[in-house]
Each structure stands twice: as C-alpha cells, then as structure tokens.
Amino acid sequence: MSASYLDAITVRRSNYALTNKSSVSDEKLQNIIKHAVKHCPTPFNSQYSTSTCFCQMITALGDMRTHFAGLLDLHKGGYGSVMFFEDQAIVDGIIQKQPFVANQFPDWNKNAAGILHATIWTAFSLEGLAATLQHPPLTAEMIAGLNLGFDVPSTWKSTAILPFGDPAAPPKEKTFSPVEDRFKVVKS
C-alpha cells in the first residue's frame, strides 16, 4: 500500500510546460479539490485551509488585469489555477481562545497548507496534469483585488497558487542531493 503512495509522490513534479487544455473535466478537478480540503488535517481540526479552483483566471479578473501583470505570468499557457487560502478569522479566533499556541500556530499553518498543496498537486499529477506550485509576493492591493475579483471573504489570506494544464512537454530532469545528508536514524 505505501508503495502506491510513494509512487504517487514520485510522479508529482514541477512542470512549467502547461497547455491551455485539461483532459480532466472541471467537475472532476473540483471534486479532487473538495476531497482534499475536507480530508487534509488542520491544527485543532479548525478546517481553516480553503481553496478554490479558478479556471480561465484572466477572464475572471476583467478590468483588474493591470494590477496583476506579474501574477498572470504564472498562469500563461495554463488551463487554470488553484488558489490556496487560509481563513485568517478562524486562525485569529483560535489564537484568541488559546493564546498559549500563538507562537507555534504560524508553523502549524504552514504545515497544514503544505499538506493541502501537496495533496492536490499529487492528485492532479496522477490525473496526468502538469502543474507547479507558486508562492508569489502579493501586495495588499493585489490581495484586496483577488478577494474582490473572485468574491472570496476578505479574511481569506492567499498561501499559494497552483497553475495547471495538460503537459506541453515532460518535466525537466530532477537532480537529488544525497539523501544521507538529509536523513538520520537515531537509536536509543
């Protein structure tokens, strides 16, 4: 069983060569995202990690395109993008109720977001899609524009963007540092 999971992780690769087509239906893409959002863990089961699939992002932005020139470059050639968000109101509420976790919560947020990102990215890869996870620097104006343009609550904070599409080419060759330098066994 674990071999299948590890094979899936191996298939998931950054591939910037995207086409503006998807061999996977929008309905299936949305079901993959919903399943991951529902089942990926969050601290205290707060379920604050949310995501939305935006197919045809440039059209959705309409007149706000000029504010997003750099961001749109990430989506060039792709079929669509998954925008990942955390609901900051829920995060802030947990920290207010349990201030003793305030210092650790930012790290826990990153861990939970990473699990969600990797889960959706891996699932898309298993469907044959090319994708690459991006963390663009967003200005306050861009964040406000995203929230308004995509009709998401102002408390949602963007954590990453996953542009995707059918692959135009295979991913570039991947090199690896020696795993022995990154893995240690400690025995008592």
Short mmCIF file of N, CA and C in Angstrom, two decimals:
data_model
loop_
_atom_site.label_atom_id
_atom_site.label_comp_id
_atom_site.label_asym_id
_atom_site.label_seq_id
_atom_site.Cartn_x
_atom_site.Cartn_y
_atom_site.Cartn_z
N MET A 1 0.82 -1.20 0.00
CA MET A 1 0.00 0.00 0.00
C MET A 1 0.87 1.26 0.00
N SER A 2 1.88 1.32 0.87
CA SER A 2 2.70 2.53 0.92
C SER A 2 3.47 2.74 -0.38
N ALA A 3 3.76 1.63 -1.12
CA ALA A 3 4.47 1.78 -2.39
C ALA A 3 3.66 2.62 -3.37
N SER A 4 2.33 2.43 -3.39
CA SER A 4 1.48 3.23 -4.28
C SER A 4 1.54 4.70 -3.93
N TYR A 5 1.51 4.99 -2.63
CA TYR A 5 1.59 6.38 -2.18
C TYR A 5 2.95 6.99 -2.55
N LEU A 6 4.01 6.26 -2.32
CA LEU A 6 5.35 6.76 -2.64
C LEU A 6 5.52 6.94 -4.15
N ASP A 7 4.93 6.04 -4.95
CA ASP A 7 4.96 6.21 -6.40
C ASP A 7 4.24 7.48 -6.81
N ALA A 8 3.13 7.77 -6.15
CA ALA A 8 2.37 8.99 -6.46
C ALA A 8 3.20 10.23 -6.16
N ILE A 9 3.94 10.22 -5.07
CA ILE A 9 4.80 11.36 -4.73
C ILE A 9 5.88 11.53 -5.78
N THR A 10 6.39 10.43 -6.30
CA THR A 10 7.44 10.48 -7.32
C THR A 10 6.90 11.09 -8.62
N VAL A 11 5.64 10.81 -8.95
CA VAL A 11 5.02 11.34 -10.18
C VAL A 11 4.84 12.85 -10.09
N ARG A 12 4.56 13.36 -8.88
CA ARG A 12 4.32 14.78 -8.69
C ARG A 12 5.62 15.55 -8.89
N ARG A 13 5.65 16.37 -9.90
CA ARG A 13 6.84 17.13 -10.24
C ARG A 13 6.45 18.52 -10.72
N SER A 14 7.34 19.48 -10.53
CA SER A 14 7.12 20.80 -11.13
C SER A 14 7.25 20.68 -12.63
N ASN A 15 6.24 21.13 -13.33
CA ASN A 15 6.28 21.15 -14.78
C ASN A 15 5.68 22.48 -15.23
N TYR A 16 6.54 23.34 -15.77
CA TYR A 16 6.14 24.67 -16.20
C TYR A 16 5.56 24.68 -17.62
N ALA A 17 5.70 23.55 -18.33
CA ALA A 17 5.22 23.45 -19.71
C ALA A 17 3.76 23.05 -19.71
N LEU A 18 2.89 24.05 -19.58
CA LEU A 18 1.45 23.83 -19.50
C LEU A 18 0.76 24.20 -20.81
N THR A 19 -0.32 23.50 -21.11
CA THR A 19 -1.17 23.92 -22.23
C THR A 19 -2.45 24.53 -21.65
N ASN A 20 -3.22 25.16 -22.51
CA ASN A 20 -4.48 25.75 -22.04
C ASN A 20 -5.64 24.77 -22.15
N LYS A 21 -5.31 23.49 -22.07
CA LYS A 21 -6.32 22.44 -22.11
C LYS A 21 -6.22 21.58 -20.87
N SER A 22 -7.31 20.89 -20.55
CA SER A 22 -7.31 19.92 -19.45
C SER A 22 -8.06 18.68 -19.91
N SER A 23 -7.40 17.54 -19.84
CA SER A 23 -8.03 16.27 -20.18
C SER A 23 -8.93 15.80 -19.03
N VAL A 24 -8.90 16.54 -17.93
CA VAL A 24 -9.72 16.23 -16.76
C VAL A 24 -10.86 17.25 -16.72
N SER A 25 -12.07 16.76 -16.52
CA SER A 25 -13.23 17.67 -16.52
C SER A 25 -13.17 18.63 -15.33
N ASP A 26 -13.79 19.79 -15.50
CA ASP A 26 -13.88 20.75 -14.39
C ASP A 26 -14.54 20.13 -13.17
N GLU A 27 -15.55 19.31 -13.41
CA GLU A 27 -16.24 18.67 -12.29
C GLU A 27 -15.29 17.77 -11.51
N LYS A 28 -14.48 16.99 -12.20
CA LYS A 28 -13.54 16.10 -11.52
C LYS A 28 -12.47 16.91 -10.79
N LEU A 29 -11.97 17.97 -11.41
CA LEU A 29 -10.98 18.84 -10.76
C LEU A 29 -11.56 19.39 -9.45
N GLN A 30 -12.78 19.88 -9.51
CA GLN A 30 -13.42 20.44 -8.32
C GLN A 30 -13.64 19.37 -7.25
N ASN A 31 -13.98 18.16 -7.67
CA ASN A 31 -14.17 17.07 -6.70
C ASN A 31 -12.85 16.70 -6.02
N ILE A 32 -11.76 16.70 -6.77
CA ILE A 32 -10.44 16.43 -6.19
C ILE A 32 -10.12 17.49 -5.13
N ILE A 33 -10.34 18.74 -5.48
CA ILE A 33 -10.04 19.85 -4.56
C ILE A 33 -10.92 19.75 -3.31
N LYS A 34 -12.21 19.54 -3.50
CA LYS A 34 -13.13 19.44 -2.35
C LYS A 34 -12.74 18.29 -1.43
N HIS A 35 -12.38 17.15 -2.01
CA HIS A 35 -11.99 15.99 -1.21
C HIS A 35 -10.75 16.31 -0.38
N ALA A 36 -9.77 16.94 -1.01
CA ALA A 36 -8.54 17.30 -0.30
C ALA A 36 -8.81 18.31 0.81
N VAL A 37 -9.61 19.34 0.50
CA VAL A 37 -9.93 20.36 1.51
C VAL A 37 -10.64 19.72 2.70
N LYS A 38 -11.51 18.77 2.43
CA LYS A 38 -12.27 18.12 3.50
C LYS A 38 -11.39 17.22 4.36
N HIS A 39 -10.46 16.48 3.75
CA HIS A 39 -9.75 15.43 4.46
C HIS A 39 -8.34 15.77 4.91
N CYS A 40 -7.76 16.85 4.43
CA CYS A 40 -6.41 17.21 4.88
C CYS A 40 -6.48 17.77 6.30
N PRO A 41 -5.53 17.38 7.15
CA PRO A 41 -5.58 17.81 8.55
C PRO A 41 -5.24 19.28 8.74
N THR A 42 -5.82 19.85 9.79
CA THR A 42 -5.51 21.22 10.21
C THR A 42 -5.37 21.21 11.74
N PRO A 43 -4.60 22.13 12.30
CA PRO A 43 -4.45 22.16 13.76
C PRO A 43 -5.80 22.31 14.45
N PHE A 44 -6.01 21.50 15.48
CA PHE A 44 -7.25 21.51 16.26
C PHE A 44 -8.48 21.23 15.40
N ASN A 45 -8.26 20.59 14.25
CA ASN A 45 -9.34 20.32 13.29
C ASN A 45 -10.13 21.60 12.99
N SER A 46 -9.39 22.71 12.89
CA SER A 46 -10.01 24.01 12.67
C SER A 46 -10.56 24.17 11.27
N GLN A 47 -10.07 23.36 10.34
CA GLN A 47 -10.55 23.36 8.96
C GLN A 47 -10.50 24.74 8.33
N TYR A 48 -9.41 25.46 8.60
CA TYR A 48 -9.29 26.81 8.07
C TYR A 48 -8.65 26.85 6.69
N SER A 49 -8.04 25.74 6.25
CA SER A 49 -7.45 25.75 4.92
C SER A 49 -8.56 25.62 3.90
N THR A 50 -8.64 26.57 3.02
CA THR A 50 -9.67 26.56 1.99
C THR A 50 -9.00 26.76 0.65
N SER A 51 -9.60 26.32 -0.41
CA SER A 51 -9.04 26.57 -1.73
C SER A 51 -10.16 26.66 -2.74
N THR A 52 -9.88 27.31 -3.84
CA THR A 52 -10.87 27.47 -4.88
C THR A 52 -10.19 27.27 -6.22
N CYS A 53 -10.83 26.59 -7.12
CA CYS A 53 -10.29 26.36 -8.46
C CYS A 53 -10.76 27.48 -9.38
N PHE A 54 -9.84 28.18 -9.98
CA PHE A 54 -10.19 29.25 -10.90
C PHE A 54 -9.75 28.87 -12.30
N CYS A 55 -10.64 28.37 -13.09
CA CYS A 55 -10.33 28.11 -14.49
C CYS A 55 -10.54 29.42 -15.24
N GLN A 56 -9.73 29.69 -16.20
CA GLN A 56 -9.80 30.91 -17.00
C GLN A 56 -9.67 32.15 -16.13
N MET A 57 -8.58 32.21 -15.40
CA MET A 57 -8.35 33.28 -14.44
C MET A 57 -8.34 34.67 -15.08
N ILE A 58 -7.72 34.80 -16.24
CA ILE A 58 -7.60 36.12 -16.86
C ILE A 58 -8.98 36.70 -17.15
N THR A 59 -9.90 35.88 -17.63
CA THR A 59 -11.25 36.35 -17.91
C THR A 59 -11.94 36.79 -16.62
N ALA A 60 -11.73 36.04 -15.56
CA ALA A 60 -12.40 36.35 -14.30
C ALA A 60 -11.93 37.68 -13.72
N LEU A 61 -10.69 38.06 -14.00
CA LEU A 61 -10.18 39.31 -13.43
C LEU A 61 -10.73 40.55 -14.12
N GLY A 62 -11.17 40.41 -15.36
CA GLY A 62 -11.77 41.54 -16.06
C GLY A 62 -10.89 42.77 -16.07
N ASP A 63 -11.44 43.90 -15.64
CA ASP A 63 -10.74 45.19 -15.69
C ASP A 63 -9.57 45.29 -14.70
N MET A 64 -9.49 44.36 -13.77
CA MET A 64 -8.41 44.42 -12.77
C MET A 64 -7.11 43.82 -13.28
N ARG A 65 -7.07 43.36 -14.55
CA ARG A 65 -5.89 42.70 -15.09
C ARG A 65 -4.61 43.50 -14.91
N THR A 66 -4.67 44.81 -15.03
CA THR A 66 -3.47 45.63 -14.95
C THR A 66 -2.80 45.54 -13.58
N HIS A 67 -3.55 45.28 -12.52
CA HIS A 67 -2.99 45.16 -11.18
C HIS A 67 -2.27 43.83 -10.96
N PHE A 68 -2.47 42.89 -11.88
CA PHE A 68 -1.99 41.53 -11.68
C PHE A 68 -1.02 41.06 -12.75
N ALA A 69 -0.35 41.98 -13.42
CA ALA A 69 0.51 41.61 -14.54
C ALA A 69 1.50 40.51 -14.18
N GLY A 70 2.25 40.65 -13.10
CA GLY A 70 3.23 39.64 -12.70
C GLY A 70 2.58 38.34 -12.29
N LEU A 71 1.47 38.43 -11.61
CA LEU A 71 0.76 37.23 -11.16
C LEU A 71 0.23 36.44 -12.35
N LEU A 72 -0.25 37.14 -13.36
CA LEU A 72 -0.81 36.47 -14.53
C LEU A 72 0.26 35.72 -15.32
N ASP A 73 1.52 36.17 -15.23
CA ASP A 73 2.60 35.46 -15.92
C ASP A 73 2.71 34.02 -15.44
N LEU A 74 2.36 33.76 -14.19
CA LEU A 74 2.41 32.41 -13.65
C LEU A 74 1.41 31.49 -14.33
N HIS A 75 0.35 32.06 -14.88
CA HIS A 75 -0.74 31.28 -15.43
C HIS A 75 -0.70 31.19 -16.95
N LYS A 76 0.27 31.89 -17.56
CA LYS A 76 0.35 31.92 -19.02
C LYS A 76 0.41 30.50 -19.57
N GLY A 77 -0.43 30.23 -20.51
CA GLY A 77 -0.41 28.94 -21.17
C GLY A 77 -1.17 27.86 -20.44
N GLY A 78 -1.50 28.04 -19.17
CA GLY A 78 -2.18 27.01 -18.41
C GLY A 78 -3.68 27.00 -18.64
N TYR A 79 -4.31 25.91 -18.22
CA TYR A 79 -5.76 25.80 -18.31
C TYR A 79 -6.43 26.55 -17.17
N GLY A 80 -5.86 26.47 -16.00
CA GLY A 80 -6.44 27.13 -14.84
C GLY A 80 -5.47 27.14 -13.69
N SER A 81 -5.94 27.57 -12.55
CA SER A 81 -5.11 27.63 -11.35
C SER A 81 -5.96 27.32 -10.14
N VAL A 82 -5.32 26.72 -9.15
CA VAL A 82 -5.95 26.56 -7.84
C VAL A 82 -5.32 27.63 -6.97
N MET A 83 -6.15 28.47 -6.40
CA MET A 83 -5.67 29.48 -5.45
C MET A 83 -5.91 28.92 -4.07
N PHE A 84 -4.88 28.90 -3.25
CA PHE A 84 -4.99 28.38 -1.89
C PHE A 84 -5.09 29.54 -0.91
N PHE A 85 -5.98 29.41 0.05
CA PHE A 85 -6.20 30.44 1.06
C PHE A 85 -6.29 29.81 2.44
N GLU A 86 -6.04 30.62 3.46
CA GLU A 86 -6.35 30.28 4.85
C GLU A 86 -7.33 31.33 5.34
N ASP A 87 -8.31 30.91 6.09
CA ASP A 87 -9.27 31.85 6.63
C ASP A 87 -8.68 32.43 7.92
N GLN A 88 -8.18 33.65 7.82
CA GLN A 88 -7.48 34.29 8.93
C GLN A 88 -8.40 34.54 10.12
N ALA A 89 -9.68 34.70 9.89
CA ALA A 89 -10.62 34.91 11.01
C ALA A 89 -10.66 33.68 11.91
N ILE A 90 -10.64 32.50 11.31
CA ILE A 90 -10.64 31.27 12.10
C ILE A 90 -9.31 31.12 12.84
N VAL A 91 -8.21 31.40 12.14
CA VAL A 91 -6.89 31.32 12.77
C VAL A 91 -6.81 32.28 13.96
N ASP A 92 -7.22 33.52 13.75
CA ASP A 92 -7.19 34.53 14.83
C ASP A 92 -8.08 34.12 15.99
N GLY A 93 -9.24 33.52 15.69
CA GLY A 93 -10.14 33.07 16.73
C GLY A 93 -9.53 31.99 17.61
N ILE A 94 -8.82 31.07 16.99
CA ILE A 94 -8.16 30.01 17.77
C ILE A 94 -7.07 30.60 18.65
N ILE A 95 -6.30 31.53 18.11
CA ILE A 95 -5.22 32.15 18.88
C ILE A 95 -5.80 32.95 20.05
N GLN A 96 -6.93 33.63 19.85
CA GLN A 96 -7.56 34.38 20.95
C GLN A 96 -8.06 33.44 22.04
N LYS A 97 -8.63 32.31 21.65
CA LYS A 97 -9.15 31.36 22.64
C LYS A 97 -8.04 30.58 23.34
N GLN A 98 -6.93 30.39 22.62
CA GLN A 98 -5.83 29.59 23.17
C GLN A 98 -4.51 30.32 22.93
N PRO A 99 -4.28 31.43 23.63
CA PRO A 99 -3.09 32.25 23.37
C PRO A 99 -1.77 31.50 23.57
N PHE A 100 -1.78 30.41 24.32
CA PHE A 100 -0.55 29.65 24.54
C PHE A 100 -0.02 29.00 23.26
N VAL A 101 -0.84 28.93 22.19
CA VAL A 101 -0.38 28.35 20.92
C VAL A 101 0.01 29.43 19.90
N ALA A 102 -0.08 30.69 20.29
CA ALA A 102 0.15 31.78 19.33
C ALA A 102 1.51 31.69 18.66
N ASN A 103 2.55 31.32 19.39
CA ASN A 103 3.90 31.26 18.80
C ASN A 103 4.06 30.09 17.83
N GLN A 104 3.38 28.98 18.10
CA GLN A 104 3.51 27.81 17.24
C GLN A 104 2.57 27.82 16.03
N PHE A 105 1.48 28.56 16.15
CA PHE A 105 0.43 28.48 15.12
C PHE A 105 0.92 28.84 13.71
N PRO A 106 1.77 29.85 13.53
CA PRO A 106 2.24 30.12 12.17
C PRO A 106 2.93 28.91 11.52
N ASP A 107 3.72 28.18 12.28
CA ASP A 107 4.36 26.98 11.73
C ASP A 107 3.32 25.91 11.43
N TRP A 108 2.36 25.73 12.32
CA TRP A 108 1.31 24.74 12.09
C TRP A 108 0.49 25.11 10.86
N ASN A 109 0.25 26.40 10.66
CA ASN A 109 -0.46 26.85 9.45
C ASN A 109 0.29 26.43 8.20
N LYS A 110 1.60 26.68 8.21
CA LYS A 110 2.42 26.33 7.04
C LYS A 110 2.39 24.83 6.79
N ASN A 111 2.46 24.05 7.87
CA ASN A 111 2.43 22.59 7.71
C ASN A 111 1.10 22.14 7.11
N ALA A 112 -0.01 22.64 7.63
CA ALA A 112 -1.33 22.25 7.13
C ALA A 112 -1.50 22.70 5.68
N ALA A 113 -1.06 23.91 5.37
CA ALA A 113 -1.16 24.40 3.99
C ALA A 113 -0.33 23.52 3.06
N GLY A 114 0.88 23.16 3.49
CA GLY A 114 1.75 22.32 2.68
C GLY A 114 1.14 20.96 2.39
N ILE A 115 0.47 20.39 3.38
CA ILE A 115 -0.20 19.10 3.18
C ILE A 115 -1.28 19.24 2.12
N LEU A 116 -2.08 20.30 2.21
CA LEU A 116 -3.14 20.52 1.23
C LEU A 116 -2.56 20.77 -0.16
N HIS A 117 -1.53 21.60 -0.25
CA HIS A 117 -0.90 21.88 -1.55
C HIS A 117 -0.41 20.59 -2.19
N ALA A 118 0.36 19.81 -1.42
CA ALA A 118 0.95 18.58 -1.95
C ALA A 118 -0.12 17.56 -2.33
N THR A 119 -1.19 17.49 -1.56
CA THR A 119 -2.25 16.53 -1.85
C THR A 119 -2.92 16.83 -3.18
N ILE A 120 -3.30 18.08 -3.39
CA ILE A 120 -3.97 18.45 -4.64
C ILE A 120 -3.00 18.33 -5.81
N TRP A 121 -1.78 18.79 -5.63
CA TRP A 121 -0.78 18.72 -6.70
C TRP A 121 -0.52 17.27 -7.09
N THR A 122 -0.38 16.39 -6.11
CA THR A 122 -0.14 14.97 -6.39
C THR A 122 -1.35 14.35 -7.09
N ALA A 123 -2.56 14.67 -6.64
CA ALA A 123 -3.77 14.14 -7.28
C ALA A 123 -3.86 14.60 -8.73
N PHE A 124 -3.57 15.88 -8.98
CA PHE A 124 -3.57 16.37 -10.37
C PHE A 124 -2.53 15.64 -11.20
N SER A 125 -1.35 15.40 -10.64
CA SER A 125 -0.30 14.68 -11.36
C SER A 125 -0.74 13.27 -11.71
N LEU A 126 -1.42 12.60 -10.80
CA LEU A 126 -1.93 11.25 -11.07
C LEU A 126 -2.98 11.25 -12.17
N GLU A 127 -3.65 12.39 -12.37
CA GLU A 127 -4.62 12.52 -13.46
C GLU A 127 -3.95 12.88 -14.78
N GLY A 128 -2.62 13.05 -14.75
CA GLY A 128 -1.89 13.36 -15.98
C GLY A 128 -1.69 14.83 -16.25
N LEU A 129 -2.05 15.69 -15.29
CA LEU A 129 -1.90 17.14 -15.48
C LEU A 129 -0.49 17.60 -15.09
N ALA A 130 -0.05 18.64 -15.73
CA ALA A 130 1.20 19.31 -15.36
C ALA A 130 0.84 20.47 -14.43
N ALA A 131 1.69 20.74 -13.46
CA ALA A 131 1.42 21.83 -12.52
C ALA A 131 2.72 22.26 -11.86
N THR A 132 2.67 23.44 -11.25
CA THR A 132 3.81 23.93 -10.49
C THR A 132 3.28 24.84 -9.38
N LEU A 133 3.73 24.59 -8.17
CA LEU A 133 3.26 25.37 -7.03
C LEU A 133 4.05 26.66 -6.92
N GLN A 134 3.35 27.79 -6.80
CA GLN A 134 3.99 29.10 -6.76
C GLN A 134 3.57 29.86 -5.50
N HIS A 135 4.50 30.64 -4.98
CA HIS A 135 4.23 31.49 -3.81
C HIS A 135 4.61 32.93 -4.17
N PRO A 136 3.82 33.59 -5.01
CA PRO A 136 4.18 34.93 -5.45
C PRO A 136 4.02 35.95 -4.32
N PRO A 137 4.89 36.96 -4.31
CA PRO A 137 4.71 38.03 -3.33
C PRO A 137 3.50 38.88 -3.74
N LEU A 138 2.52 38.95 -2.88
CA LEU A 138 1.30 39.70 -3.18
C LEU A 138 1.26 40.97 -2.35
N THR A 139 1.00 42.08 -3.01
CA THR A 139 0.84 43.34 -2.30
C THR A 139 -0.54 43.38 -1.66
N ALA A 140 -0.75 44.29 -0.75
CA ALA A 140 -2.07 44.45 -0.12
C ALA A 140 -3.13 44.75 -1.18
N GLU A 141 -2.75 45.55 -2.19
CA GLU A 141 -3.69 45.89 -3.26
C GLU A 141 -4.07 44.63 -4.05
N MET A 142 -3.09 43.76 -4.32
CA MET A 142 -3.36 42.53 -5.06
C MET A 142 -4.27 41.60 -4.26
N ILE A 143 -4.01 41.49 -2.96
CA ILE A 143 -4.82 40.62 -2.10
C ILE A 143 -6.26 41.12 -2.08
N ALA A 144 -6.43 42.43 -1.91
CA ALA A 144 -7.78 43.01 -1.91
C ALA A 144 -8.46 42.76 -3.26
N GLY A 145 -7.70 42.91 -4.33
CA GLY A 145 -8.25 42.68 -5.67
C GLY A 145 -8.64 41.23 -5.90
N LEU A 146 -7.82 40.30 -5.41
CA LEU A 146 -8.16 38.88 -5.52
C LEU A 146 -9.44 38.58 -4.77
N ASN A 147 -9.52 39.08 -3.55
CA ASN A 147 -10.70 38.81 -2.73
C ASN A 147 -11.96 39.37 -3.40
N LEU A 148 -11.85 40.60 -3.92
CA LEU A 148 -12.99 41.23 -4.58
C LEU A 148 -13.28 40.56 -5.93
N GLY A 149 -12.23 40.36 -6.73
CA GLY A 149 -12.40 39.80 -8.08
C GLY A 149 -12.95 38.39 -8.08
N PHE A 150 -12.60 37.61 -7.07
CA PHE A 150 -13.06 36.23 -7.02
C PHE A 150 -14.12 36.01 -5.97
N ASP A 151 -14.61 37.08 -5.40
CA ASP A 151 -15.71 37.02 -4.45
C ASP A 151 -15.43 36.06 -3.30
N VAL A 152 -14.23 36.20 -2.70
CA VAL A 152 -13.90 35.41 -1.51
C VAL A 152 -13.86 36.37 -0.32
N PRO A 153 -14.11 35.87 0.87
CA PRO A 153 -14.12 36.75 2.04
C PRO A 153 -12.80 37.49 2.24
N SER A 154 -12.89 38.69 2.77
CA SER A 154 -11.68 39.50 3.00
C SER A 154 -10.77 38.88 4.04
N THR A 155 -11.26 37.92 4.82
CA THR A 155 -10.44 37.26 5.84
C THR A 155 -9.59 36.13 5.25
N TRP A 156 -9.82 35.77 3.99
CA TRP A 156 -9.03 34.72 3.38
C TRP A 156 -7.67 35.26 2.97
N LYS A 157 -6.61 34.60 3.39
CA LYS A 157 -5.24 35.00 3.09
C LYS A 157 -4.65 34.01 2.09
N SER A 158 -4.14 34.50 0.97
CA SER A 158 -3.57 33.63 -0.06
C SER A 158 -2.27 32.98 0.44
N THR A 159 -2.14 31.67 0.23
CA THR A 159 -0.92 30.96 0.63
C THR A 159 -0.12 30.45 -0.56
N ALA A 160 -0.78 30.18 -1.68
CA ALA A 160 -0.06 29.67 -2.86
C ALA A 160 -1.01 29.62 -4.05
N ILE A 161 -0.41 29.41 -5.22
CA ILE A 161 -1.15 29.28 -6.46
C ILE A 161 -0.58 28.07 -7.20
N LEU A 162 -1.47 27.23 -7.73
CA LEU A 162 -1.07 26.04 -8.47
C LEU A 162 -1.59 26.14 -9.90
N PRO A 163 -0.81 26.76 -10.81
CA PRO A 163 -1.22 26.76 -12.22
C PRO A 163 -1.13 25.32 -12.76
N PHE A 164 -2.09 24.94 -13.62
CA PHE A 164 -2.10 23.58 -14.14
C PHE A 164 -2.68 23.54 -15.55
N GLY A 165 -2.44 22.44 -16.22
CA GLY A 165 -2.98 22.18 -17.55
C GLY A 165 -2.42 20.87 -18.05
N ASP A 166 -2.90 20.43 -19.20
CA ASP A 166 -2.27 19.26 -19.81
C ASP A 166 -0.82 19.61 -20.10
N PRO A 167 0.09 18.66 -19.98
CA PRO A 167 1.51 18.97 -20.21
C PRO A 167 1.81 19.24 -21.69
N ALA A 168 2.62 20.26 -21.93
CA ALA A 168 3.10 20.55 -23.28
C ALA A 168 4.40 19.78 -23.54
N ALA A 169 5.07 19.38 -22.47
CA ALA A 169 6.33 18.64 -22.55
C ALA A 169 6.54 17.95 -21.20
N PRO A 170 7.41 16.96 -21.16
CA PRO A 170 7.68 16.34 -19.85
C PRO A 170 8.40 17.32 -18.93
N PRO A 171 8.34 17.08 -17.62
CA PRO A 171 9.07 17.97 -16.71
C PRO A 171 10.58 17.85 -16.93
N LYS A 172 11.31 18.87 -16.52
CA LYS A 172 12.77 18.85 -16.64
C LYS A 172 13.34 17.76 -15.74
N GLU A 173 14.51 17.31 -16.08
CA GLU A 173 15.20 16.29 -15.28
C GLU A 173 15.40 16.81 -13.86
N LYS A 174 15.17 15.95 -12.90
CA LYS A 174 15.31 16.34 -11.49
C LYS A 174 16.60 15.75 -10.93
N THR A 175 17.32 16.58 -10.20
CA THR A 175 18.53 16.10 -9.55
C THR A 175 18.27 16.01 -8.05
N PHE A 176 19.03 15.17 -7.39
CA PHE A 176 18.82 14.95 -5.97
C PHE A 176 20.13 15.11 -5.20
N SER A 177 20.06 15.78 -4.07
CA SER A 177 21.18 15.80 -3.12
C SER A 177 21.21 14.43 -2.45
N PRO A 178 22.36 14.02 -1.95
CA PRO A 178 22.41 12.72 -1.27
C PRO A 178 21.42 12.68 -0.11
N VAL A 179 20.55 11.67 -0.12
CA VAL A 179 19.54 11.56 0.92
C VAL A 179 20.20 11.34 2.29
N GLU A 180 21.38 10.77 2.31
CA GLU A 180 22.09 10.54 3.57
C GLU A 180 22.42 11.85 4.27
N ASP A 181 22.54 12.93 3.52
CA ASP A 181 22.81 14.24 4.11
C ASP A 181 21.54 14.86 4.72
N ARG A 182 20.37 14.32 4.39
CA ARG A 182 19.11 14.89 4.83
C ARG A 182 18.28 13.96 5.70
N PHE A 183 18.81 12.79 5.98
CA PHE A 183 18.07 11.80 6.76
C PHE A 183 19.01 11.15 7.77
N LYS A 184 18.57 11.08 9.01
CA LYS A 184 19.38 10.47 10.07
C LYS A 184 18.52 9.50 10.86
N VAL A 185 19.13 8.44 11.32
CA VAL A 185 18.47 7.48 12.21
C VAL A 185 19.12 7.61 13.57
N VAL A 186 18.29 7.79 14.59
CA VAL A 186 18.77 7.91 15.96
C VAL A 186 18.20 6.72 16.73
N LYS A 187 19.09 5.94 17.31
CA LYS A 187 18.64 4.78 18.10
C LYS A 187 19.00 5.01 19.56
N SER A 188 18.12 4.55 20.42
CA SER A 188 18.39 4.73 21.85
C SER A 188 19.25 3.60 22.39
#
